[in-house]
Short mmCIF file of C-alpha atoms in Angstrom, two decimals:
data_model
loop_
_atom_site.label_atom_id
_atom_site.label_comp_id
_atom_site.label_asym_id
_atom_site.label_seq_id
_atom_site.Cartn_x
_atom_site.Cartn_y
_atom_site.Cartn_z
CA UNK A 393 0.00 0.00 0.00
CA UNK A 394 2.64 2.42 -0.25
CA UNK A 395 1.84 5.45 -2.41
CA UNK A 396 5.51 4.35 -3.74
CA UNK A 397 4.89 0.71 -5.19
CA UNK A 398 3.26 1.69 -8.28
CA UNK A 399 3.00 3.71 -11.52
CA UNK A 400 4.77 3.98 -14.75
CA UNK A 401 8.42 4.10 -14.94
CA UNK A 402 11.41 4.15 -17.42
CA UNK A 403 11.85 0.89 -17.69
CA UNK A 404 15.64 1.40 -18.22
CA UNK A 405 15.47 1.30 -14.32
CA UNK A 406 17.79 -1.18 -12.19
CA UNK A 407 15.29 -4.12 -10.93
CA UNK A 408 16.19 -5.70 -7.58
CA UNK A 409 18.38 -9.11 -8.07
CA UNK A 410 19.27 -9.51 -4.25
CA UNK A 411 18.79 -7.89 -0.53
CA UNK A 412 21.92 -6.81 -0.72
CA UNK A 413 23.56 -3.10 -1.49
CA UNK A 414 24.50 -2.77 -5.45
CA UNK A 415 27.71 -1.59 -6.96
CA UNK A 416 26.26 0.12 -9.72
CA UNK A 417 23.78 2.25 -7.94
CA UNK A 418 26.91 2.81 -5.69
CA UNK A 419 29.15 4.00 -8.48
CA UNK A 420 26.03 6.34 -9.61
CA UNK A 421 26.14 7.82 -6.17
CA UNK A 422 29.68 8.64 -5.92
CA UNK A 423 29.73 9.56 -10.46
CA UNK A 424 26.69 10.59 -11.68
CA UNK A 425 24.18 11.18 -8.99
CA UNK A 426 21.90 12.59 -10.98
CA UNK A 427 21.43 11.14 -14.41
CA UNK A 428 19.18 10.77 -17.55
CA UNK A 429 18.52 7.26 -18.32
CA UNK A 430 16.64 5.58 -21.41
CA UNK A 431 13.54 3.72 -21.78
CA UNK A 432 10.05 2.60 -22.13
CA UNK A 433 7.15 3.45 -20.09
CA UNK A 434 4.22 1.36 -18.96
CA UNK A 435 2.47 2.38 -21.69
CA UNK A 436 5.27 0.94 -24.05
CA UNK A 437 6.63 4.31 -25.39
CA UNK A 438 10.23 5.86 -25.47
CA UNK A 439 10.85 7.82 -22.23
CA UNK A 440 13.58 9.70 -21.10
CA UNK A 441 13.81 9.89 -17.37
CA UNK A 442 16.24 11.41 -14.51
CA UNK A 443 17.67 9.02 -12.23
CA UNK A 444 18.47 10.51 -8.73
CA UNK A 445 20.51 8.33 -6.60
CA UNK A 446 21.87 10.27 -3.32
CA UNK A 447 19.92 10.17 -0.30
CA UNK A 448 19.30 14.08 0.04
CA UNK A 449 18.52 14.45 -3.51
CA UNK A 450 15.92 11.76 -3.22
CA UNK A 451 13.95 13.83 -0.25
CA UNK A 452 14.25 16.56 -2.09
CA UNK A 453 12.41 15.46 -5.29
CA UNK A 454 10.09 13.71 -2.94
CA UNK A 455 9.18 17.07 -0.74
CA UNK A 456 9.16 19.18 -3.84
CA UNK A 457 6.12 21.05 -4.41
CA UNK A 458 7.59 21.72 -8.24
CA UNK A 459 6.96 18.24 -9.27
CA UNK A 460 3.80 16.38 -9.96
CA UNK A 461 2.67 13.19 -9.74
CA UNK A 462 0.04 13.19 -12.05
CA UNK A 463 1.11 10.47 -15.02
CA UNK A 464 2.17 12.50 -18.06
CA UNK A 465 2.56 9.56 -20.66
CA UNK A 466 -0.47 8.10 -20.16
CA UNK A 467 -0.01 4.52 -19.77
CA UNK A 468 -0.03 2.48 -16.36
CA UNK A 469 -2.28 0.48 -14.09
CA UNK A 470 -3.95 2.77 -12.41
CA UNK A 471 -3.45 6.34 -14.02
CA UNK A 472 -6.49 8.79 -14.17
CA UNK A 473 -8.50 7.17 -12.26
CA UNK A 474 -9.73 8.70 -9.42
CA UNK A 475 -9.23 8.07 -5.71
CA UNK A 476 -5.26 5.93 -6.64
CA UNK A 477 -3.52 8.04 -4.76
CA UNK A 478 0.06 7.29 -6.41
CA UNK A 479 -1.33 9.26 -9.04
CA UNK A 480 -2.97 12.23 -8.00
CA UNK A 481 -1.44 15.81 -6.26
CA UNK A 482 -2.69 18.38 -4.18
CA UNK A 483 -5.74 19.17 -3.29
CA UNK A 484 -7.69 16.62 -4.43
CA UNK A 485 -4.79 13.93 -2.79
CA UNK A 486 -4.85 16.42 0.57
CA UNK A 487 -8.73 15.34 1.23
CA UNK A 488 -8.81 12.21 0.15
CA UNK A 489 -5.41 11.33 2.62
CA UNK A 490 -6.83 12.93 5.47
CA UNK A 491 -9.43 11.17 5.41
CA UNK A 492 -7.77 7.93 5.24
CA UNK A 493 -5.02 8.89 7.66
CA UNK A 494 -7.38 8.31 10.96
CA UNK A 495 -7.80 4.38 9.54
CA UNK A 496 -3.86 4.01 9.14
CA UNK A 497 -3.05 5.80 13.01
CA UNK A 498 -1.06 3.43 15.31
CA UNK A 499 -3.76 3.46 17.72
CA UNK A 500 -6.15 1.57 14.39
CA UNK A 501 -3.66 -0.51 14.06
CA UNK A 502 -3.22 -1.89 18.00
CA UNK A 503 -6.99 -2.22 17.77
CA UNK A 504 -6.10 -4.71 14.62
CA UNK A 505 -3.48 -6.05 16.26
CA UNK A 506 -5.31 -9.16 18.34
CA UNK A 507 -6.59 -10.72 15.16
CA UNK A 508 -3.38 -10.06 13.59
CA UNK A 509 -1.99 -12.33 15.86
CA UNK A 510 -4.64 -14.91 15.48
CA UNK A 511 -4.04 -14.80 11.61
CA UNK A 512 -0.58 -15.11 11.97
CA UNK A 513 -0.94 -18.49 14.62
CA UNK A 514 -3.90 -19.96 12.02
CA UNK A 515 -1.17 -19.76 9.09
CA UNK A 516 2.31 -21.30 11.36
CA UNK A 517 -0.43 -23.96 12.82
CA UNK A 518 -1.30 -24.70 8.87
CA UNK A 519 2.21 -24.62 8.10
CA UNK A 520 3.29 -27.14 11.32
CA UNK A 521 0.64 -29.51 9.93
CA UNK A 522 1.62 -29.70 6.30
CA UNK A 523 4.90 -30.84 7.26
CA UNK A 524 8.52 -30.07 7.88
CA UNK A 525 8.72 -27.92 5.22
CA UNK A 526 7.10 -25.39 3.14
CA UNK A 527 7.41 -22.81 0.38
CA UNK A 528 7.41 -19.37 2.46
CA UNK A 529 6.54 -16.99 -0.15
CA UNK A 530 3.07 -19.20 -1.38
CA UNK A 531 2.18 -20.62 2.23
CA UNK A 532 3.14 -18.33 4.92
CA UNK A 533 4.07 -14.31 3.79
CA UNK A 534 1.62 -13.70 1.22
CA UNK A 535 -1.62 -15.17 2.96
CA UNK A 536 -0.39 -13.12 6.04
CA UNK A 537 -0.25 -9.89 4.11
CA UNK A 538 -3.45 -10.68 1.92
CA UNK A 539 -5.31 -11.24 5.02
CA UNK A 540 -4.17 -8.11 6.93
CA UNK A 541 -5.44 -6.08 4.28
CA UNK A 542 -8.79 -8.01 3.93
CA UNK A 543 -9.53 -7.81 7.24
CA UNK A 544 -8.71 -3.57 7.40
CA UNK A 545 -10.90 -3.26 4.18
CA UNK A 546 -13.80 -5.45 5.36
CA UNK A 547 -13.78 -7.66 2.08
CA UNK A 548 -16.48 -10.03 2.51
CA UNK A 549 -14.61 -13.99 2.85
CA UNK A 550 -16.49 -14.92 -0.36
CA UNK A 551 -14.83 -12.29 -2.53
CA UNK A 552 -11.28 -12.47 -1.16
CA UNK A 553 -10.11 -15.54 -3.32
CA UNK A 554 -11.28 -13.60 -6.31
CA UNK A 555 -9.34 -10.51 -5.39
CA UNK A 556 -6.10 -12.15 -5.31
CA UNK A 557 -5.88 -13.87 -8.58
CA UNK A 558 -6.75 -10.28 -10.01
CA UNK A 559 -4.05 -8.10 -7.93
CA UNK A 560 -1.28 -10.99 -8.55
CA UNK A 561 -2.04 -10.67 -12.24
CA UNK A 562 -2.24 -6.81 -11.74
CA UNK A 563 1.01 -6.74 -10.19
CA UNK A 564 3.04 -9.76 -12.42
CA UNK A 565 4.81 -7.03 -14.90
CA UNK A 566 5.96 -9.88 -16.90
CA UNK A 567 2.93 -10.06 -18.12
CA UNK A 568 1.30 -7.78 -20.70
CA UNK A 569 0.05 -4.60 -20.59
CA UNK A 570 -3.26 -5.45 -21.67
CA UNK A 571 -3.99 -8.60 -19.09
CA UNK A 572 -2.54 -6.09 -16.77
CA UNK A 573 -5.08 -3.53 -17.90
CA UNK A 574 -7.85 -6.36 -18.41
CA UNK A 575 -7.17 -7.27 -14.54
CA UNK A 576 -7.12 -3.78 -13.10
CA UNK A 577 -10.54 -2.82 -14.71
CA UNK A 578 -11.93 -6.10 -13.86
CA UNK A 579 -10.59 -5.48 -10.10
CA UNK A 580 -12.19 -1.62 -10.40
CA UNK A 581 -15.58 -3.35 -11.65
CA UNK A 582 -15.60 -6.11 -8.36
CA UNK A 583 -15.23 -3.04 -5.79
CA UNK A 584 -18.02 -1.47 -7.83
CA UNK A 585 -20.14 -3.74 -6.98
CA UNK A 586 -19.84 -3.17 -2.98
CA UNK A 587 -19.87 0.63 -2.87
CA UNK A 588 -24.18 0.34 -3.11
CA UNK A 589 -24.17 -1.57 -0.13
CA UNK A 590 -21.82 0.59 1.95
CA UNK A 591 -23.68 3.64 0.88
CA UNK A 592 -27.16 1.85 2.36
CA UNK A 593 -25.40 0.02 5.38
CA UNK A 594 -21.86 1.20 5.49
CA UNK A 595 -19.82 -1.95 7.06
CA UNK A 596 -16.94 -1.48 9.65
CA UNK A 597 -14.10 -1.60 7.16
CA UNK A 598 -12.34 1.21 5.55
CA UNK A 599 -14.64 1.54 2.93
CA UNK A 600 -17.56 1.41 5.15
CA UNK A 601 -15.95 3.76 7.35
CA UNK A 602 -15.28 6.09 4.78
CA UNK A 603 -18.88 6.71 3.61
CA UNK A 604 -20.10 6.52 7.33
CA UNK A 605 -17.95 9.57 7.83
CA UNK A 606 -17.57 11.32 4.37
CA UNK A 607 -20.59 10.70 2.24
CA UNK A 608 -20.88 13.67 0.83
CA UNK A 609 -16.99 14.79 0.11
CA UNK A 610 -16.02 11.49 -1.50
CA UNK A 611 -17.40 9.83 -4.93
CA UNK A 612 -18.18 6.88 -5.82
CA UNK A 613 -15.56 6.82 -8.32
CA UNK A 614 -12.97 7.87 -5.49
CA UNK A 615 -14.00 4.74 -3.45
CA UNK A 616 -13.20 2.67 -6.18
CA UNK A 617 -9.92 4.11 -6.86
CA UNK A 618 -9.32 3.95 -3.28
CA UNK A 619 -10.82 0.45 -2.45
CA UNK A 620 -8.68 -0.75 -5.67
CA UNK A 621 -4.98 1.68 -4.69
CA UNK A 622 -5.04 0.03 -1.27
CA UNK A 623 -6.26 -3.30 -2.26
CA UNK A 624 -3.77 -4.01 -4.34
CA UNK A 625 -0.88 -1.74 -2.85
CA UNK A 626 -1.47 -3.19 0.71
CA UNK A 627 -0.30 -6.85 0.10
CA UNK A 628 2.59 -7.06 -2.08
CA UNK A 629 5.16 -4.94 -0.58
CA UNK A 630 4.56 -6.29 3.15
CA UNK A 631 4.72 -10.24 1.90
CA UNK A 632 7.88 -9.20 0.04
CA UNK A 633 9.16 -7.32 3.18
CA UNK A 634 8.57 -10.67 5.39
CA UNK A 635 9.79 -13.18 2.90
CA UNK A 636 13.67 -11.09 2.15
CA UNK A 637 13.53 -10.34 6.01
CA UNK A 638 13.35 -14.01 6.64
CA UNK A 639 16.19 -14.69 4.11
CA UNK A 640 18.16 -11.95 5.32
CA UNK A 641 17.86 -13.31 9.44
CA UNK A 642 18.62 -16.49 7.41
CA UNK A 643 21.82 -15.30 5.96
CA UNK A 644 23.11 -13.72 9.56
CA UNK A 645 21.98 -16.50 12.33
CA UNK A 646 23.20 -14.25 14.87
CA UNK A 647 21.03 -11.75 14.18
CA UNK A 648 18.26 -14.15 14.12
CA UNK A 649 18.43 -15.08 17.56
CA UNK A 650 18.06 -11.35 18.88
CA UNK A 651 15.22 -11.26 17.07
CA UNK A 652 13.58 -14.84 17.68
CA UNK A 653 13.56 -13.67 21.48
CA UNK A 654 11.02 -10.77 20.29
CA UNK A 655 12.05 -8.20 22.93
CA UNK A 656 10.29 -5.03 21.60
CA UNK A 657 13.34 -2.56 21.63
CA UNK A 658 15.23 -5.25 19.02
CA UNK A 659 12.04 -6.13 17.25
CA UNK A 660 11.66 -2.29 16.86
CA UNK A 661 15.24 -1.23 15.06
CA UNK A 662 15.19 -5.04 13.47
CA UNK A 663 12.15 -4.16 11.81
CA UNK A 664 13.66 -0.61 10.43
CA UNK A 665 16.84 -2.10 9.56
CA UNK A 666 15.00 -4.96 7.19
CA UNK A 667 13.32 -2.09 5.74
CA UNK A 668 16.11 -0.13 5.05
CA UNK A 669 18.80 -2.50 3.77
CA UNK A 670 16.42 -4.69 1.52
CA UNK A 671 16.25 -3.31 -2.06
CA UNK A 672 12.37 -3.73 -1.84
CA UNK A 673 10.60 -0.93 -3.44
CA UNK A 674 13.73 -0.08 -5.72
CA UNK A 675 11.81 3.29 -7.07
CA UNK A 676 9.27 5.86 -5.69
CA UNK A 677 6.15 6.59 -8.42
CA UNK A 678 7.71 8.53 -11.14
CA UNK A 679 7.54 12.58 -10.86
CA UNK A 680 7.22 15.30 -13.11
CA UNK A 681 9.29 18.69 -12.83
CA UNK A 682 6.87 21.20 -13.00
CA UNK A 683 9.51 23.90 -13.12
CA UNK A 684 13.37 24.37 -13.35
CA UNK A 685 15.07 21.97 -10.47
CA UNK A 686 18.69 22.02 -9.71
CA UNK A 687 19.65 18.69 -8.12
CA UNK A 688 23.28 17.73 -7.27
CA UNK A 689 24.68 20.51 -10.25
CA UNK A 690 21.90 18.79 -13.09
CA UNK A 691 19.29 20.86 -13.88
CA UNK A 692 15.68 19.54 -14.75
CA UNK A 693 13.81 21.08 -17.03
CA UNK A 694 9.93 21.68 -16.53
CA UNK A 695 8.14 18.65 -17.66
CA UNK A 696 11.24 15.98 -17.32
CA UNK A 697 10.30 12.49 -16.00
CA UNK A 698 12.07 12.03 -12.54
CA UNK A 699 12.85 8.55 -11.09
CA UNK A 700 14.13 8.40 -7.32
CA UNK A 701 16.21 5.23 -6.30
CA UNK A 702 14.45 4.58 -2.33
CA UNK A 703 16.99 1.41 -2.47
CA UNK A 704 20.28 3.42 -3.40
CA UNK A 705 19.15 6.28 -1.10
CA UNK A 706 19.20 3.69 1.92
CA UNK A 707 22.34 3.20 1.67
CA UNK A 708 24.03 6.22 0.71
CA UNK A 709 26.99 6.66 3.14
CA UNK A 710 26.31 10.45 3.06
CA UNK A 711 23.30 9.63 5.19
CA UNK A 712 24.56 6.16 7.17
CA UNK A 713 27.79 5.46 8.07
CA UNK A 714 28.20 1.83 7.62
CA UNK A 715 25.00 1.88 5.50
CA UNK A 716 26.33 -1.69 3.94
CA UNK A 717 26.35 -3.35 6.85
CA UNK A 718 22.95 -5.53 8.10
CA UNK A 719 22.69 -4.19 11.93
CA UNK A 720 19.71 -5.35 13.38
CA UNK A 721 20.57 -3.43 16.58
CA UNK A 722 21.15 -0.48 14.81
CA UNK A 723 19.32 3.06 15.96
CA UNK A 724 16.33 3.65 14.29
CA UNK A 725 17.27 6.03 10.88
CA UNK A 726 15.40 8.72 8.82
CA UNK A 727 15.10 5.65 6.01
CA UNK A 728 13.11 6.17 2.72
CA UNK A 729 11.66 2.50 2.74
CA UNK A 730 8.25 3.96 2.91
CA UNK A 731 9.03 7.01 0.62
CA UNK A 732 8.78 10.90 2.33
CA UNK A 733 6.85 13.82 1.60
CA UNK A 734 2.63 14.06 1.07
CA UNK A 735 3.20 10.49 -0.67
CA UNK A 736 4.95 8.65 2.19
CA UNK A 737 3.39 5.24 2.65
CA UNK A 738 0.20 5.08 3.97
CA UNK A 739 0.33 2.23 5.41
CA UNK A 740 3.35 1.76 6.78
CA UNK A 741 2.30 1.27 10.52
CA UNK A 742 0.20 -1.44 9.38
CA UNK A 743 3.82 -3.36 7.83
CA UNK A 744 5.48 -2.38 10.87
CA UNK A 745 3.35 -4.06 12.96
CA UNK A 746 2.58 -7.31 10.70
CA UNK A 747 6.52 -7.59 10.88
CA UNK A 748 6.86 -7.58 14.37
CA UNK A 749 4.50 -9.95 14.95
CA UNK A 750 5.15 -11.99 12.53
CA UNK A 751 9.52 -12.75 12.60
CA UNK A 752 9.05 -13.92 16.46
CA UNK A 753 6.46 -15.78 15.88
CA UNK A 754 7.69 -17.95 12.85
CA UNK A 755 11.10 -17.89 14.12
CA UNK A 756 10.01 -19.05 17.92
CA UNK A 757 7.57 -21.69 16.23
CA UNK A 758 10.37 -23.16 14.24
CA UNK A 759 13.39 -22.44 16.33
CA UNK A 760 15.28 -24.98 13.44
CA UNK A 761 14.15 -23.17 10.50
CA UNK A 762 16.78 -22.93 7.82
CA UNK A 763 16.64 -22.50 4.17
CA UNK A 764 15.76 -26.05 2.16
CA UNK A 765 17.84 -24.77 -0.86
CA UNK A 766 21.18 -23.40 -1.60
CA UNK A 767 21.59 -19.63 -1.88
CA UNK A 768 22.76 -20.06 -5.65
CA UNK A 769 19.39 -21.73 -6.18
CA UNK A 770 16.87 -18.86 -4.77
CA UNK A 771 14.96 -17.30 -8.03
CA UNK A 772 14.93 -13.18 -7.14
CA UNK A 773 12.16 -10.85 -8.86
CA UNK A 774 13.57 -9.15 -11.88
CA UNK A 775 10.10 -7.38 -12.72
CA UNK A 776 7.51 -5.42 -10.72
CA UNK A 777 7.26 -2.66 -8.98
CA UNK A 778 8.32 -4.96 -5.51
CA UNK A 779 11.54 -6.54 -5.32
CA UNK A 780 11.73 -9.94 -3.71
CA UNK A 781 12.08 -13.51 -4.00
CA UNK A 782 9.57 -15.64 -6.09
CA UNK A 783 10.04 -18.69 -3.60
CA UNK A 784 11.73 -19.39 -0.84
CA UNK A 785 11.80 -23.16 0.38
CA UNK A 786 12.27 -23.23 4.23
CA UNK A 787 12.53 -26.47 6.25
CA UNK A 788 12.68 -26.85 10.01
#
């Protein structure tokens, strides 16, 4: 559900191979910090696009109010409709936000948290039974994450199988544009269908919530958008985050055993540091210079794509010393996991605290748990918005 997971981008773009830092977006950093790179767009046509790699560059383009991120090419799930708020600036993002901000408050989310934990027990009980192994990505972090965001939207049990073939196709950017497109408006059509019963009985998700509260300053249309943005947003990037946060505990056993013992100060910076070292969301949503910008000694002209690295950013030594290393005890930082500015993640209490139930829990219910396959063998996502790892077989 981060307002940074989506939207169309040069596709010239790095894609995430590993959790680990890269050399080239290193070498950018240090060389050519800000740089034009060539492309294709979602929509399949040439782009041009600035790539900004340094850490104070990146908040910069992301707290500008001289770019836009309204989609100027005209391709990509989601763009012009109303209510996705990846696409969409000031003012008509500023209410719809605020209105959503009350359902994303910590305080929401500790009222979530009991059945959080029941999900999470249902799923390692399921696991336990199947055997003494299991795929983690297909049985364990995506069911977690698909459930956490049912549950906050109130989608009715019956629909929720449905849902997920449509975002997984949404989201699979190996596929093409027009099965994306076919999914997305098929997905827009399905939430369509609810918004006539919320407006005669609104129910005690978001979307019920929403019209409860806001009937008359939110459309239809905007529910959609909104049902659809957080819908398929809310599921991908957090089962991504738990699967290369496993694999990284994994790949530093030490580390691993702070965590398993799920004091809350170590679950707390653990949590941050997964988020910042993993290359997970590699780019923010692209933006648009809406006048003359200056970054790093490059200037942007009006109306220039820009593309901001969140991955190279985290680990910019400018802003961490020792940014390569994996610290789970490290201080809390000022990461850009979740993006900054008006677009910063929405939902990004809502990760937090599905991670922090979720690595004790797994890792206390299978103290043994190791990886079932070598390193060499682990298939990483080389498409998509969300970087991760399209399986990973764990035994215990």
């Amino acid at each position: 559900m981060p307002e940074a997971t989506s939207g169309s981008e040069c596709r010239q773009q790095a894609v995430v191979k590993a959790p680990a830092p890269s050399p080239s977006l290193a070498r950018l950093r240090r060389e050519d910090p800000v740089v034009k790179r060539k492309g294709r767009s979602q929509n399949g046509e040439p782009c041009d696009a600035w790539l900004v790699t340094r850490y104070d560059d990146v908040r910069t383009v992301l707290s500008s109010p001289h770019v836009s991120n309204v989609c100027h090419d005209g391709g990509g799930v989601g763009a012009g409709q109303p209510g996705v708020l990846v696409s969409m600036d000031p003012p008509d993002h500023t209410r719809i936000r605020r209105m959503l901000t009350r359902e994303f408050t910590v305080k929401r989310i500790q009222a979530l948290r009991p059945r959080l934990e029941e999900i999470v027990a249902a799923q390692l009980d399921g696991m336990e039974q199947a055997g003494q192994s299991a795929d983690l990505i297909r049985q364990f972090t995506f069911p977690i994450a698909s459930f956490a965001i049912w549950e906050l939207l109130g989608i009715p049990c019956e629909e929720r199988a449905e849902f997920q073939r449509l975002s997984e196709v949404m989201l699979d950017a190996s596929l093409p544009m027009e099965r994306r497109m076919k999914n997305y408006h098929e997905t827009l059509t399905y939430i369509s269908t609810l918004i006539p019963g919320h407006r005669e009985n609104p129910g005690d998700g978001i979307l019920g919530r929403l019209i409860r509260e806001h009937a008359d300053n939110i459309s239809d249309q905007e529910l959609i958008g909104v049902g659809c943005f957080l819908l398929v947003g809310g599921h991908e990037a957090t089962a991504h985050a738990l699967g290369l946060g496993t694999l990284l505990l994994l790949q530093h056993p030490e580390q691993l055993a702070d965590v398993r013992e799920g004091e809350e100060d170590v679950l707390r910076t653990a949590v941050e540091e997964i988020l910042r070292y993993q290359a997970l969301i590699h780019t923010a949503t692209p933006r648009w210079a809406t006048r003359d910008l200056t970054l790093s000694g490059q200037v942007i002209k009006a109306g220039d794509m820009i593309v901001t690295s969140l991955a190279s950013a985290n680990h910019d030594q400018g802003f961490l010393q020792d940014a390569d290393t994996f610290n789970v005890k490290r201080p809390v930082s000022r990461h850009l996991a979740f993006g900054y500015g008006i677009h910063q993640c929405l939902g990004q209490q809502l990760a937090r605290a599905v991670l922090k139930i979720v690595f004790p829990a797994l890792l206390q219910r299978f103290p043994s748990l190791r990886l079932a396959a070598p390193e060499g063998d682990i298939r990483y996502r080389t498409q998509g918005f969300v970087g991760g790892v399209e399986s990973l077989p764990v035994a215990w």
